[in-house]
mmCIF file of C-alpha atoms in Angstrom:
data_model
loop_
_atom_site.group_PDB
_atom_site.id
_atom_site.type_symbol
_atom_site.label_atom_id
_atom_site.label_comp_id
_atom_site.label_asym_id
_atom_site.label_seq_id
_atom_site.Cartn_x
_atom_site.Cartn_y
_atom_site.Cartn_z
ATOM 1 C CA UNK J 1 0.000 0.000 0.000
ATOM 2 C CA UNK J 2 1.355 3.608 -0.556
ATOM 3 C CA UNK J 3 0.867 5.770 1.793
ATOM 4 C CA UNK J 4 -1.602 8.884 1.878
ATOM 5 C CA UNK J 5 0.948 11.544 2.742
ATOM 6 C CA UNK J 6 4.664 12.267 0.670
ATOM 7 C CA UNK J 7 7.251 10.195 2.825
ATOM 8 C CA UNK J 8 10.255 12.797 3.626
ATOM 9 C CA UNK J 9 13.162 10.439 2.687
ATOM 10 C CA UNK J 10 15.017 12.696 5.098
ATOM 11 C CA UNK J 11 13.437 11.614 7.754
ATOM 12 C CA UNK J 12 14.723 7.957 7.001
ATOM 13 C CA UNK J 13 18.210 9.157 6.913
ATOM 14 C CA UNK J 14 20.950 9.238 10.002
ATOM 15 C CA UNK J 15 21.965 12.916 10.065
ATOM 16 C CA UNK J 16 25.710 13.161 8.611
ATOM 17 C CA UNK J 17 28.788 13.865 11.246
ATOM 18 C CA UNK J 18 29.884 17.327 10.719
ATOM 19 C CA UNK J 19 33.702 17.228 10.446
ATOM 20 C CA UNK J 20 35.636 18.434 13.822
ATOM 21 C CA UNK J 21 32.703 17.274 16.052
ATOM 22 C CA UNK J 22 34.177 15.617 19.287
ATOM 23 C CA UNK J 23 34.335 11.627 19.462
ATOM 24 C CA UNK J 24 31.822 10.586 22.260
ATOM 25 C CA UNK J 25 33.840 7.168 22.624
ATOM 26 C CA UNK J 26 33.274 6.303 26.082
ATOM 27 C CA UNK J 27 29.383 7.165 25.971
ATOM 28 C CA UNK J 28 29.523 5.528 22.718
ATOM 29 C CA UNK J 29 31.285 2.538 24.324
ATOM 30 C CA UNK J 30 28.410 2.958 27.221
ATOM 31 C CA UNK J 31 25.942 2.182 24.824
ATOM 32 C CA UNK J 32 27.560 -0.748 22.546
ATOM 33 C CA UNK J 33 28.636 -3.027 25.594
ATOM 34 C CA UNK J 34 26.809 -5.923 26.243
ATOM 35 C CA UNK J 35 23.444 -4.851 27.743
ATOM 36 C CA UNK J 36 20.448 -6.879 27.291
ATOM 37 C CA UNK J 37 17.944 -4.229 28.284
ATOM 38 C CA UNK J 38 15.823 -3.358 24.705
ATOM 39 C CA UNK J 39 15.215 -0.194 25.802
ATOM 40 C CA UNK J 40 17.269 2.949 25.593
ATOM 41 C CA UNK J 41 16.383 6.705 26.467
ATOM 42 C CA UNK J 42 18.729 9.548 25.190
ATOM 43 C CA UNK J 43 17.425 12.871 27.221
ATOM 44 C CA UNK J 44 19.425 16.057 27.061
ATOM 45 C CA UNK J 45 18.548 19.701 26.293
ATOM 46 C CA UNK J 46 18.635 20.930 22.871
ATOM 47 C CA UNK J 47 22.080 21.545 21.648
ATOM 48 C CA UNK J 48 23.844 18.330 24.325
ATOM 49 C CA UNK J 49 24.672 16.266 21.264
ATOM 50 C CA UNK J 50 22.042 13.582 21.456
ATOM 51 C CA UNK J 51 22.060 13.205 17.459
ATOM 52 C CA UNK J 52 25.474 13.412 17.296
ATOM 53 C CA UNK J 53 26.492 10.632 19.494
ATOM 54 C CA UNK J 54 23.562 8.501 18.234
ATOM 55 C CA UNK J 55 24.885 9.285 14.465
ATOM 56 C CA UNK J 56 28.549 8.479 16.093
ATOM 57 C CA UNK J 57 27.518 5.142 17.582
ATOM 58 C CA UNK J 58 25.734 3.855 14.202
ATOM 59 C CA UNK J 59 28.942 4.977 12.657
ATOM 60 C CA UNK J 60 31.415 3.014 14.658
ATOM 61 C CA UNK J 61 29.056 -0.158 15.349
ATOM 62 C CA UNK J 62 28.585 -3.279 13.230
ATOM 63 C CA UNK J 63 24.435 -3.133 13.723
ATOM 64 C CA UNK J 64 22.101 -1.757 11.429
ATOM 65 C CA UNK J 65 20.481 1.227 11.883
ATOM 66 C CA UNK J 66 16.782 2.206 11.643
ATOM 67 C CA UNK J 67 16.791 5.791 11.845
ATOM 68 C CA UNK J 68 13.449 8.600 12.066
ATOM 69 C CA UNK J 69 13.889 11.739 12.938
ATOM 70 C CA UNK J 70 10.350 12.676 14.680
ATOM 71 C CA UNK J 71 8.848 16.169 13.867
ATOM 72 C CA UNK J 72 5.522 17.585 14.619
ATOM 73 C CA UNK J 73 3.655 15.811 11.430
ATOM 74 C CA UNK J 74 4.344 12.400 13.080
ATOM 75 C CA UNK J 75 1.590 13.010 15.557
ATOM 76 C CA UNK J 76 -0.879 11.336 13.573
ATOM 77 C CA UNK J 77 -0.563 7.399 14.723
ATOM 78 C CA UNK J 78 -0.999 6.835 10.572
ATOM 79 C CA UNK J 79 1.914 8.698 9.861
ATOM 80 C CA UNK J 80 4.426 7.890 12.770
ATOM 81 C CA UNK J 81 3.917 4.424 12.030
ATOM 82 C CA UNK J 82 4.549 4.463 8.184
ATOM 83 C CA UNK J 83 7.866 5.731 9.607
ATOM 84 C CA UNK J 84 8.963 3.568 11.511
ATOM 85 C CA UNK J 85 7.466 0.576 9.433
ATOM 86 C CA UNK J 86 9.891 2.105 6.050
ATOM 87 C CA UNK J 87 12.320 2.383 8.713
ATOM 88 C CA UNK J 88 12.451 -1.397 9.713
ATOM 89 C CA UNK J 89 11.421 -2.756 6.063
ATOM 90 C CA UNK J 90 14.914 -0.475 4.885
ATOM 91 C CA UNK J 91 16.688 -2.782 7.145
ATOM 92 C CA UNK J 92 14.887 -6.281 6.394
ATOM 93 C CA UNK J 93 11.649 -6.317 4.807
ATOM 94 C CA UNK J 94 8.726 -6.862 6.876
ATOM 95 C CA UNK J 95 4.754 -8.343 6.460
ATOM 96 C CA UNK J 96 3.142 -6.912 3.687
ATOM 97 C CA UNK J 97 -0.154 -6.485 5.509
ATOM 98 C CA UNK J 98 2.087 -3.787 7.684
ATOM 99 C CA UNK J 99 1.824 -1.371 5.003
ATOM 100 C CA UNK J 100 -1.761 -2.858 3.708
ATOM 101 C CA UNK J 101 -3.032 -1.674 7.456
ATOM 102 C CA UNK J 102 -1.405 1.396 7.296
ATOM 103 C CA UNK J 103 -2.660 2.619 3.935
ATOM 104 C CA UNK J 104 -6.370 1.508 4.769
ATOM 105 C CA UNK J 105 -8.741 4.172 5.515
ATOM 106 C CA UNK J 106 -10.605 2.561 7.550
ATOM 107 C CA UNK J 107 -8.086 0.405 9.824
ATOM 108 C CA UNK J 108 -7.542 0.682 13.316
ATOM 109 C CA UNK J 109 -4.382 1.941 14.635
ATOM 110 C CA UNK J 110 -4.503 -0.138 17.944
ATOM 111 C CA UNK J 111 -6.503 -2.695 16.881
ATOM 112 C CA UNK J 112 -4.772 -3.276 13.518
ATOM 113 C CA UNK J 113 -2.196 -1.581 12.716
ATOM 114 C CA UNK J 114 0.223 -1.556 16.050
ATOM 115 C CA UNK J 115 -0.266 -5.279 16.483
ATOM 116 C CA UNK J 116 0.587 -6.016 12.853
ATOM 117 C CA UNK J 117 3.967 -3.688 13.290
ATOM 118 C CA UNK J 118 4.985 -5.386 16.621
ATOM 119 C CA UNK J 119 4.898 -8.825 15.286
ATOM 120 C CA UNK J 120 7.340 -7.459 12.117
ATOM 121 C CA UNK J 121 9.349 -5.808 14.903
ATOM 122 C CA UNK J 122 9.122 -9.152 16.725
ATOM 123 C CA UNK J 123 9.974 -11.748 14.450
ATOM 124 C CA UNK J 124 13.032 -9.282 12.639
ATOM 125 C CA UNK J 125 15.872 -11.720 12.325
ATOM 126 C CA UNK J 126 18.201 -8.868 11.736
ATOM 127 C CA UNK J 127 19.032 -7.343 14.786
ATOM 128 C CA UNK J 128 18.510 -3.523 14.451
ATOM 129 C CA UNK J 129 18.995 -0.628 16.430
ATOM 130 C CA UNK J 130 15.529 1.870 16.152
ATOM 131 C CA UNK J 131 16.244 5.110 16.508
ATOM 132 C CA UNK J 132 13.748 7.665 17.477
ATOM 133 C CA UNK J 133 15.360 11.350 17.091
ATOM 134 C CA UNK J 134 13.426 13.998 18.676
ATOM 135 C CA UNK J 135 10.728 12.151 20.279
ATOM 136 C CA UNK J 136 9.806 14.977 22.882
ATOM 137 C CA UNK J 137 7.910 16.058 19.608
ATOM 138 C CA UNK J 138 5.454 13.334 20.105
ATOM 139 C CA UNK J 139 2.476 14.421 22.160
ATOM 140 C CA UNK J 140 -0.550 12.761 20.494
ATOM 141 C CA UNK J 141 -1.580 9.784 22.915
ATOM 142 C CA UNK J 142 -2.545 7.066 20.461
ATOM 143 C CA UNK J 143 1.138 7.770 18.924
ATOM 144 C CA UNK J 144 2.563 7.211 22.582
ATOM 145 C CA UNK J 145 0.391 4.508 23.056
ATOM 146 C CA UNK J 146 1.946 2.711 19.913
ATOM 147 C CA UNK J 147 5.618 3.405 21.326
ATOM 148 C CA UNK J 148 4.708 2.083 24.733
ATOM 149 C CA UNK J 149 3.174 -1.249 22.537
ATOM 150 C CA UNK J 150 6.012 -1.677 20.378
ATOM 151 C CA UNK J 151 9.335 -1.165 23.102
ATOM 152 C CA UNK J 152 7.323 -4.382 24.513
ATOM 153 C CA UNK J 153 8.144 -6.213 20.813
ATOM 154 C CA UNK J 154 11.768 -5.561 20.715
ATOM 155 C CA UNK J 155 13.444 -8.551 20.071
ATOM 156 C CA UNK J 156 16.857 -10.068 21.775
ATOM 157 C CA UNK J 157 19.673 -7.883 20.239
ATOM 158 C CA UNK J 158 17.899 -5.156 19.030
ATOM 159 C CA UNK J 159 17.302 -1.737 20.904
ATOM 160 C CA UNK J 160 14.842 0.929 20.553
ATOM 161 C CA UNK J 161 16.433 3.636 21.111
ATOM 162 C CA UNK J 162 14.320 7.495 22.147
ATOM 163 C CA UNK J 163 16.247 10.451 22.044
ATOM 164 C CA UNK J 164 14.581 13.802 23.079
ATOM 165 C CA UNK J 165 14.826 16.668 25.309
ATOM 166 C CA UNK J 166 12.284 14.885 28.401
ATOM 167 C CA UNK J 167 11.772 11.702 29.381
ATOM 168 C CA UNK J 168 10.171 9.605 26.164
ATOM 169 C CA UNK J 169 6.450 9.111 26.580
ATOM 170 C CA UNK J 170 6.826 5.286 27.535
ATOM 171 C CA UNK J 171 5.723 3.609 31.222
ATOM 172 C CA UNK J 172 9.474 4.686 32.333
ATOM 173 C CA UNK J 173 8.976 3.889 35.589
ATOM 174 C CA UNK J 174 7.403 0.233 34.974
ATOM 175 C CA UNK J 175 10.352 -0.215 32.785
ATOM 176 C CA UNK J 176 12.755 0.829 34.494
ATOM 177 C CA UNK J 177 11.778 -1.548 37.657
ATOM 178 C CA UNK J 178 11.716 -4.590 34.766
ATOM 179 C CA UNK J 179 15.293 -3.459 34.027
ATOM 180 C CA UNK J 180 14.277 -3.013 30.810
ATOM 181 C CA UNK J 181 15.556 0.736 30.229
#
């Protein structure tokens, strides 16, 4: 299914190192050990570097990459979700039905849709790193609703990674108890 918005390929695309910026090796190092825990929050105030070490690490590491940089259009559940879906599919292709769901008019984003994408998540064979730039942008409920859903699919070896200037909208605190952020 195509979407029924213009994908930014931008959006799709880790943001390039600028030349001169300042190796972040041992929070880079931090971050590429071996930890189990699927979940990892980046939270800094604007200007910190959060994109810049997240570029760095996907630079220096053997993992692939799923990269979206959020921005206010991504509140609509529709939209966030093609996203992250291209996102994933860039890195090994996912279910078909995915992107049928999406581009339905008449689907249901938590009844449809979010299961569909957590079961692609689920079942990638490729590990992958998600990366969610700017996610402080995010403020519409069924969109946080759908993040909360799918850090619950991330499979063994894979990390979902939000970066943004607060704490992401996830259950942080149940998380964090599971040790799972």
């Amino acid at each position: 299914g195509t979407p029924g918005f213009g994908l930014v390929a931008s959006k799709l695309r880790r943001p390039p190192i600028r030349s001169r910026t300042v190796p972040r090796s041992s929070l880079i190092e931090k971050l590429t050990r071996e930890d189990t825990r699927p979940i990892v929050s980046v939270v800094a105030p604007p200007g910190y570097g959060k994109t810049t070490l997240l570029s760095q690490w996907a630079e220096r590491y053997g993992q692939a990459f799923a990269w979206v940089s959020v921005d206010e259009r991504d509140n609509d559940p529709k939209v966030l979700l093609t996203y992250l879906a291209r996102a994933l599919d860039a890195v090994q292709p996912i279910d078909g039905r995915v992107f049928e769901a999406l581009a339905s008019p008449v689907s249901s984003v938590p009844g449809s849709v979010v299961p569909r994408l957590g079961a692609a998540l689920a079942s990638m064979t490729t590990p992958v790193v998600l990366v969610l730039d700017d996610v402080h942008l995010l403020h519409n409920r069924e969109c946080q609703s759908a993040l909360s859903v799918l850090s619950d699919h991330v499979p063994a070896g894979s990390r979902l990674v939000l970066a943004g200037r607060a704490e992401p909208p996830l259950r942080i605190a149940r998380l964090r108890a599971e040790g799972r952020v």
